[in-house]
XYZ file of C-alpha atoms in Angstrom:
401
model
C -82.465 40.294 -205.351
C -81.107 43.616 -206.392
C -83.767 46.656 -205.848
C -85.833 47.397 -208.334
C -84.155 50.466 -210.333
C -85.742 53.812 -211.556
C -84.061 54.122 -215.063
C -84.453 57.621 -214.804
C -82.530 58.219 -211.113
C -78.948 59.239 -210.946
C -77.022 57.938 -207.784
C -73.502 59.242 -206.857
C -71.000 57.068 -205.075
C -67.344 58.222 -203.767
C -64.863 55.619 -203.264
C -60.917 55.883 -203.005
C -58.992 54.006 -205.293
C -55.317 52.857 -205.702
C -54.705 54.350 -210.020
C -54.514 51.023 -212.341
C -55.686 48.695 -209.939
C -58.824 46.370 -209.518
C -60.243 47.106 -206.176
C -60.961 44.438 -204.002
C -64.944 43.209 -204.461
C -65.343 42.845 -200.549
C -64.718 46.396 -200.283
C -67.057 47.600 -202.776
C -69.934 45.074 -202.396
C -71.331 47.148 -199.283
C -71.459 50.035 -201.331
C -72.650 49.113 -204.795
C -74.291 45.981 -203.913
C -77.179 47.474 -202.541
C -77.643 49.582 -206.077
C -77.568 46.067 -208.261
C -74.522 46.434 -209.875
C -71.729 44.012 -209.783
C -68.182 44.424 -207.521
C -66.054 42.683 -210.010
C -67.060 44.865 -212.865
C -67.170 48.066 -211.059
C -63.908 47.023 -209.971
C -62.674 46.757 -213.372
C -63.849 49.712 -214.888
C -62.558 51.791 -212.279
C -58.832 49.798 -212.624
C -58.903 50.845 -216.723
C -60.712 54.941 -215.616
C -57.221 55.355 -213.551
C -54.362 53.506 -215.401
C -52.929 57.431 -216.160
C -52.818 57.580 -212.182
C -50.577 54.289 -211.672
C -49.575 53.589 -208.097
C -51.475 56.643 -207.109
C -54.573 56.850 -204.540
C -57.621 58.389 -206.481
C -60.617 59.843 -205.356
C -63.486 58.572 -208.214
C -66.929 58.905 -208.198
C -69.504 56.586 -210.039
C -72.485 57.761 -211.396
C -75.081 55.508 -211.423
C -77.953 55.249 -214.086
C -80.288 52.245 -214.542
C -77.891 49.631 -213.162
C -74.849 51.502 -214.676
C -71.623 53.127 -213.887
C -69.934 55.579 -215.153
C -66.350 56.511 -213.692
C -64.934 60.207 -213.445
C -61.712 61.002 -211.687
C -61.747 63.907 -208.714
C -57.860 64.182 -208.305
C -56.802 65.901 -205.160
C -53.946 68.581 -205.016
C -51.894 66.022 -204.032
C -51.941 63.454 -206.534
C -52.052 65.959 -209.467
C -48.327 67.057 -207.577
C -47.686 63.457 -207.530
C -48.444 62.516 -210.783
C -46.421 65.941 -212.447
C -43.595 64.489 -210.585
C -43.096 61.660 -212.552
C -41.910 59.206 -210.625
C -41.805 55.514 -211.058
C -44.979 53.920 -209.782
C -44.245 52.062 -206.770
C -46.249 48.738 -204.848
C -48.213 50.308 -201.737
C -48.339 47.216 -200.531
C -44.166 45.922 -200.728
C -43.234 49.818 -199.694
C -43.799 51.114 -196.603
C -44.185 55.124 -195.895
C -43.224 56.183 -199.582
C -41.516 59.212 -199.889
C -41.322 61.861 -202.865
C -38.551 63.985 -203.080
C -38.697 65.213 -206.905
C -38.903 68.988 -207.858
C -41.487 71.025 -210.155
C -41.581 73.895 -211.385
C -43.515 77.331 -210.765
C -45.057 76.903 -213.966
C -46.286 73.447 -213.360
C -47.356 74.194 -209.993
C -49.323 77.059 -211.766
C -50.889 74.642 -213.989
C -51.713 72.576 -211.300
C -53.781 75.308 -209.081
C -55.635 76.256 -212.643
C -56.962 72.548 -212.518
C -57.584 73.096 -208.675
C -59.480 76.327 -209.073
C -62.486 75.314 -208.883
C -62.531 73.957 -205.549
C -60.881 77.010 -203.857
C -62.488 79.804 -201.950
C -59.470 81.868 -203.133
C -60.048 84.845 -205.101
C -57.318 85.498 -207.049
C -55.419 82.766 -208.979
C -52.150 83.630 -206.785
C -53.948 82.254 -203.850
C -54.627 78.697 -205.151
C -51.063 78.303 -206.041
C -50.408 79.258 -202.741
C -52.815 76.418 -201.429
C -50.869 74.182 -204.034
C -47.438 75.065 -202.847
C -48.442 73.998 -199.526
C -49.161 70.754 -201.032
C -45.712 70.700 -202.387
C -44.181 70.905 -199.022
C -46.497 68.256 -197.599
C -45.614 65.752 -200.085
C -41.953 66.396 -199.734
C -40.654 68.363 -203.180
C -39.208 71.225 -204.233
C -40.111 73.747 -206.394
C -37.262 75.587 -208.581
C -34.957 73.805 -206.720
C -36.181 75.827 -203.626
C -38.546 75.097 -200.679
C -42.255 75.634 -201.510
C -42.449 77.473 -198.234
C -39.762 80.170 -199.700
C -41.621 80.033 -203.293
C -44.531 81.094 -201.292
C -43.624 83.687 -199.541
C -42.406 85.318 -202.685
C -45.635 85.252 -203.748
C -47.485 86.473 -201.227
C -45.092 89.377 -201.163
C -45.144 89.631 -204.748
C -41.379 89.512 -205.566
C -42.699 86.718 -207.674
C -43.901 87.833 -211.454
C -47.092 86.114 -211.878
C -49.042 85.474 -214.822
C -52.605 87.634 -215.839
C -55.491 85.548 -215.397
C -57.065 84.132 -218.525
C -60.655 85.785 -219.548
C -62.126 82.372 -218.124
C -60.562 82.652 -214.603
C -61.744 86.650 -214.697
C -65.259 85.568 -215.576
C -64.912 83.082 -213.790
C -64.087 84.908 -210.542
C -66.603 87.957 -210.762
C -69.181 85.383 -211.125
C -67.157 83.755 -207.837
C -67.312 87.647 -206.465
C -71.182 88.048 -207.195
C -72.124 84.731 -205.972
C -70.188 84.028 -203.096
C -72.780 84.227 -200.426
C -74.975 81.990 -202.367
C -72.620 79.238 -202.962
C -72.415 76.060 -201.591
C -69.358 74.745 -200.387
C -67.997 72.166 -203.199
C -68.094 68.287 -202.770
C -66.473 66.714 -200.258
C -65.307 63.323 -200.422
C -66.771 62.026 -197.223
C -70.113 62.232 -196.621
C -70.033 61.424 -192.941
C -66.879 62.451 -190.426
C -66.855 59.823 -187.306
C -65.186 62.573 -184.690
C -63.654 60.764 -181.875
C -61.137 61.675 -178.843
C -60.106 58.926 -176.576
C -59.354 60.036 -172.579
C -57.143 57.759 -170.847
C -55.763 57.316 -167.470
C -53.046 59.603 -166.941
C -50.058 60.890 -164.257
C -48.239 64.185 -164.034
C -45.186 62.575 -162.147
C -44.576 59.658 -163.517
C -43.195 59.486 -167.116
C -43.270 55.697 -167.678
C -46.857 55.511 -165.884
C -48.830 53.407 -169.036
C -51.876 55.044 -170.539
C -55.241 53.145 -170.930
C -58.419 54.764 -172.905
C -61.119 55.226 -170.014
C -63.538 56.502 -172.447
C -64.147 55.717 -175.858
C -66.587 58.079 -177.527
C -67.885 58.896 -181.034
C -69.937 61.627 -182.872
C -71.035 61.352 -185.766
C -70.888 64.764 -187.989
C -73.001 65.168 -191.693
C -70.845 66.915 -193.429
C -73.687 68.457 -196.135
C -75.346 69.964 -193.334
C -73.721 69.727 -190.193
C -76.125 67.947 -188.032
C -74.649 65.396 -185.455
C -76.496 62.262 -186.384
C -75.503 60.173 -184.244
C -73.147 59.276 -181.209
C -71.558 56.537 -179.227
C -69.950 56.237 -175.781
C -68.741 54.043 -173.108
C -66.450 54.044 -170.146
C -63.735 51.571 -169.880
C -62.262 49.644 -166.816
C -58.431 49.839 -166.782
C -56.067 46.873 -165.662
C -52.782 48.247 -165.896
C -53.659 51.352 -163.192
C -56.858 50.281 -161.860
C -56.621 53.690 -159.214
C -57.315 57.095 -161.070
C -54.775 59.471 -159.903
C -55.893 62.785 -159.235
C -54.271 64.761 -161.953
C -56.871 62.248 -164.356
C -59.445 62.993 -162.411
C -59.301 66.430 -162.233
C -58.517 66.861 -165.938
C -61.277 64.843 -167.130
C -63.859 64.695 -164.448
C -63.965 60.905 -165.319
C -64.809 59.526 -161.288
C -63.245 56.722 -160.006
C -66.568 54.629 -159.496
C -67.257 55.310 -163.366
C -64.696 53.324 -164.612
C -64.910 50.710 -161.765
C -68.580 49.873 -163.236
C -67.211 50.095 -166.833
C -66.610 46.705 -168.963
C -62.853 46.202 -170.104
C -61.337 47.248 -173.264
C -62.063 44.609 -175.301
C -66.115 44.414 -174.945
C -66.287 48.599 -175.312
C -64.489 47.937 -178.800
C -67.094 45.134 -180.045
C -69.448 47.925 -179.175
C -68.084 50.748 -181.312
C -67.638 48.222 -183.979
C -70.883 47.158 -183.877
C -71.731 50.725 -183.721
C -69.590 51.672 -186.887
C -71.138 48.731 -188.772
C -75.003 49.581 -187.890
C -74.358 52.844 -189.210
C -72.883 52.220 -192.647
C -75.276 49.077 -192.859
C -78.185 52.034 -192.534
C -76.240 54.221 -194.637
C -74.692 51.964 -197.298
C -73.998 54.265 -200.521
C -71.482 56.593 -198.062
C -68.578 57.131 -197.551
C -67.004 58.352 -193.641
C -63.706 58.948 -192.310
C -62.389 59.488 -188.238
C -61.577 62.769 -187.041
C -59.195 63.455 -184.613
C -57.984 66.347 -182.898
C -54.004 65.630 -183.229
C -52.515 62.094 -184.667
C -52.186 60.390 -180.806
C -55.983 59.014 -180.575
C -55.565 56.372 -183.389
C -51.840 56.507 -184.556
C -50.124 56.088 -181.137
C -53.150 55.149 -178.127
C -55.261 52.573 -180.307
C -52.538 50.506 -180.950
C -51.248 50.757 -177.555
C -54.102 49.658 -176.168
C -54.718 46.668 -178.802
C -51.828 45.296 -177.978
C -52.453 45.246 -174.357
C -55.673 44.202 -174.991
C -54.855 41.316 -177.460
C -57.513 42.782 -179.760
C -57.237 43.178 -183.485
C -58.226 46.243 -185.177
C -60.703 46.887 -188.085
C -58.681 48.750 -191.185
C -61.842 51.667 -190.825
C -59.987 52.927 -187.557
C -56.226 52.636 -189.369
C -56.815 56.026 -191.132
C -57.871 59.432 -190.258
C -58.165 63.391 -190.510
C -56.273 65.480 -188.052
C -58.513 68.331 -188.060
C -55.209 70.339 -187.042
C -53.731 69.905 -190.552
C -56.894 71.412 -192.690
C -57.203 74.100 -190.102
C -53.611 75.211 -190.796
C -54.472 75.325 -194.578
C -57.802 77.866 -193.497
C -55.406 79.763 -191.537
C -53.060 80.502 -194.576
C -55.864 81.485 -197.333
C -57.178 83.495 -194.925
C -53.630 84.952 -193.946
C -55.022 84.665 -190.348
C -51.220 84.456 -188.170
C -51.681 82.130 -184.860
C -48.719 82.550 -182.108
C -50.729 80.311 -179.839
C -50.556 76.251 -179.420
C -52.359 74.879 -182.049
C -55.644 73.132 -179.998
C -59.050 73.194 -179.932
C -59.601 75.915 -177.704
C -57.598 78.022 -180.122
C -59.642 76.616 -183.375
C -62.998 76.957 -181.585
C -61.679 81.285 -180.308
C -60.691 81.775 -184.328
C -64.116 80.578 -185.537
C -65.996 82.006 -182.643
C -67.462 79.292 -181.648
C -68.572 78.369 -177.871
C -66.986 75.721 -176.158
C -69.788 73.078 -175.188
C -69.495 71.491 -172.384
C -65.849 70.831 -170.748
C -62.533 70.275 -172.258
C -61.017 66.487 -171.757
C -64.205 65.226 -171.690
C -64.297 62.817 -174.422
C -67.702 63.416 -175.299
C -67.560 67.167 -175.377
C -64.832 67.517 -177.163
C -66.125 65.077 -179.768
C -69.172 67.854 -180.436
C -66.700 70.505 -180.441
C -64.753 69.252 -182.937
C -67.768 68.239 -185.015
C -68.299 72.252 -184.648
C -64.920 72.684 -185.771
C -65.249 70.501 -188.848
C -68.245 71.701 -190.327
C -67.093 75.457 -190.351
C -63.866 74.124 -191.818
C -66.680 72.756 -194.640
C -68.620 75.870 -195.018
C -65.072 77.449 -195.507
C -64.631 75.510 -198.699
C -61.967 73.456 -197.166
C -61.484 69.940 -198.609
C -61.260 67.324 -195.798
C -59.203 64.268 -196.949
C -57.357 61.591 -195.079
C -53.989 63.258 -193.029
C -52.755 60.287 -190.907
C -52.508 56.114 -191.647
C -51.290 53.024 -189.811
C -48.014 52.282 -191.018
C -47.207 49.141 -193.021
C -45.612 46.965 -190.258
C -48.452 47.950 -187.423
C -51.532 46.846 -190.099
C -49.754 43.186 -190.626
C -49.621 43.104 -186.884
C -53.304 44.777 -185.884
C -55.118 44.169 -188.468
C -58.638 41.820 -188.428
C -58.510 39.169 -190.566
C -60.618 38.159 -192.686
């Protein structure tokens, strides 16, 4: 029996949704079930709310009154670019790795960071285009017929005539100005960020020697307040190079009688599933995401190893955030130049931050990272999904159900 409701309490749920279509009610039963309301309808409501966004993957949010919901659309930079592209909406599902290659121009992109104001820590309206023509270059287009990189630049330098703010954004930011240090950074989409950073066995000589994860840890970060709730983390036994070579050993301090002791692959993944699950079925109303530091942990080792291991993989690890790719967006509103390899050594130096414990170990660098998240939060950085599983490896990985 659904919980009794308080017809006066407000609830807030964040889902991602594909524009004009009914969501699946096994994927929202675990959130909206436990609020009373019913997966089919939500699902259906949400379909009509995005039919402008066709084809498109939406951010919503459902606000939730006395056994109600009520849909609003948060569009991302990117699907606002999307959408002013115009393109014909395209099956997810029949295409794999869809490309956009359309062009916009400077005044659309314009209009574009006006929507997108809001949720920048950027002080002048210049700088939020900038943000969006970053966007532009991730997605693939052109704007003017030019790169975005080369429209920004002229911006930034100023060779670029740009319109005067409206009275709104000028209000808007002195009151931005005055209040700054009082603000809170806006809303995130994920409420919880599951950091994790495989180790696996390793060689410095051998270039066909095949890796195997030898730890297989997981922190879990709050994003609205940056406490590390939880954590998870067990050793794993290889088979393919049962002998650590010194070179692992030495980079990740991981001892040869450690792994020896460990249970195989496939038992240390039942436990971080069942770890994953527990979580979210004590947290049901959220929403999390994986956090990587690079694209290797989950879009080249996971499936590595699942295929080695004969395992099948849950769709929750098939997408993640690179924390690399939001960290290059802080880097350009803050006009901050890095010559350096892009690592976490380098992001934890620019934020000042200590480094806890020891680099390569999984566990460490897990709570680094965490570290490295939440000041990308405080920065007003919006943290969304950078890397996915592509079409052919989900039909041959996935679970099913």
């Amino acid at each position: 029996m659904p919980p009794k409701a308080d017809p006066s309490e407000i609830k807030y749920v964040i889902l991602r949704a594909t524009g004009g279509e009914v969501a699946g009610g096994s994927a929202l039963a675990p959130k909206i079930g436990p609020l009373g309301l019913s997966p089919k309808k939500v699902g259906e409501d949400i379909a009509k709310a995005t039919k402008d966004w066709k084809g498109l993957r939406v951010t919503v949010r459902l606000v939730i009154q006395n056994r109600q919901a009520t849909v609003e659309i948060l569009p991302s930079a990117s699907s606002l670019v999307i959408k002013a592209l115009k393109e014909v909406p395209r099956d997810r599902k029949k295409e794999k790795n869809i490309k956009h290659n359309g062009n916009l121009t400077l005044d659309e992109v314009i209009e574009i960071a006006r929507k997108m104001k809001f949720k920048s820590y950027a002080r002048e309206l210049s700088g939020v285009v900038r943000e969006i023509l970053g966007t532009c270059f991730s997605v693939g287009c052109t704007v003017d017929g030019e790169s975005p990189q080369d429209i920004s630049a002229k911006v930034a330098s100023g060779n670029i005539p740009f319109p005067l703010a409206s009275k709104d954004e000028d209000s808007s930011r002195t009151f931005f100005e005055d209040k700054k240090k009082s603000l809170k950074p806006y809303e995130q989409t994920y409420d919880y960020f599951m950091v994790l950073d495989f180790e696996a066995t390793c060689c410095d000589r051998d270039k066909r020697f095949v890796n195997e994860i030898i730890e297989f840890p997981i922190v879990v970060l709050d994003g609205r307040n940056g406490v590390k709730v939880q954590q998870f983390r067990e050793y794993v036994r290889p088979t393919k190079n049962k002998v650590l070579t010194e070179f692992c050993i030495n980079l990740t301090g991981i001892q040869q009688e450690t792994v020896d002791e460990a249970a195989l692959f496939p038992q240390v993944f039942n436990s971080a599933k069942n770890f994953y699950n527990k979580f979210h079925n004590e947290n049901p109303c959220s929403r999390s995401i994986f956090v990587t530091c690079g694209d290797w942990d989950l879009k080249s080792m996971l499936p590595r190893q699942a295929k080695n291991s004969n395992v099948k993989v849950p769709v929750y690890f098939q997408e993640w955030i690179n924390i690399k790719t939001p960290f290059k967006l802080y880097l350009a509103n803050s006009k901050i130049k890095n010559n350096k390899r892009l690592g976490m050594p380098t992001m934890l130096k620019t934020f000042g931050l200590p480094l806890i414990g020891r680099h390569h170990s999984g566990l460490d660098d897990c709570r680094n990272i965490c570290n490295i998240t939440y000041k990308l939060i405080q920065n007003g950085i919006l943290l969304e999904k950078t890397g996915e599983w592509s079409q052919e490896l989900k039909e041959e990985l996935s679970e099913k159900h």
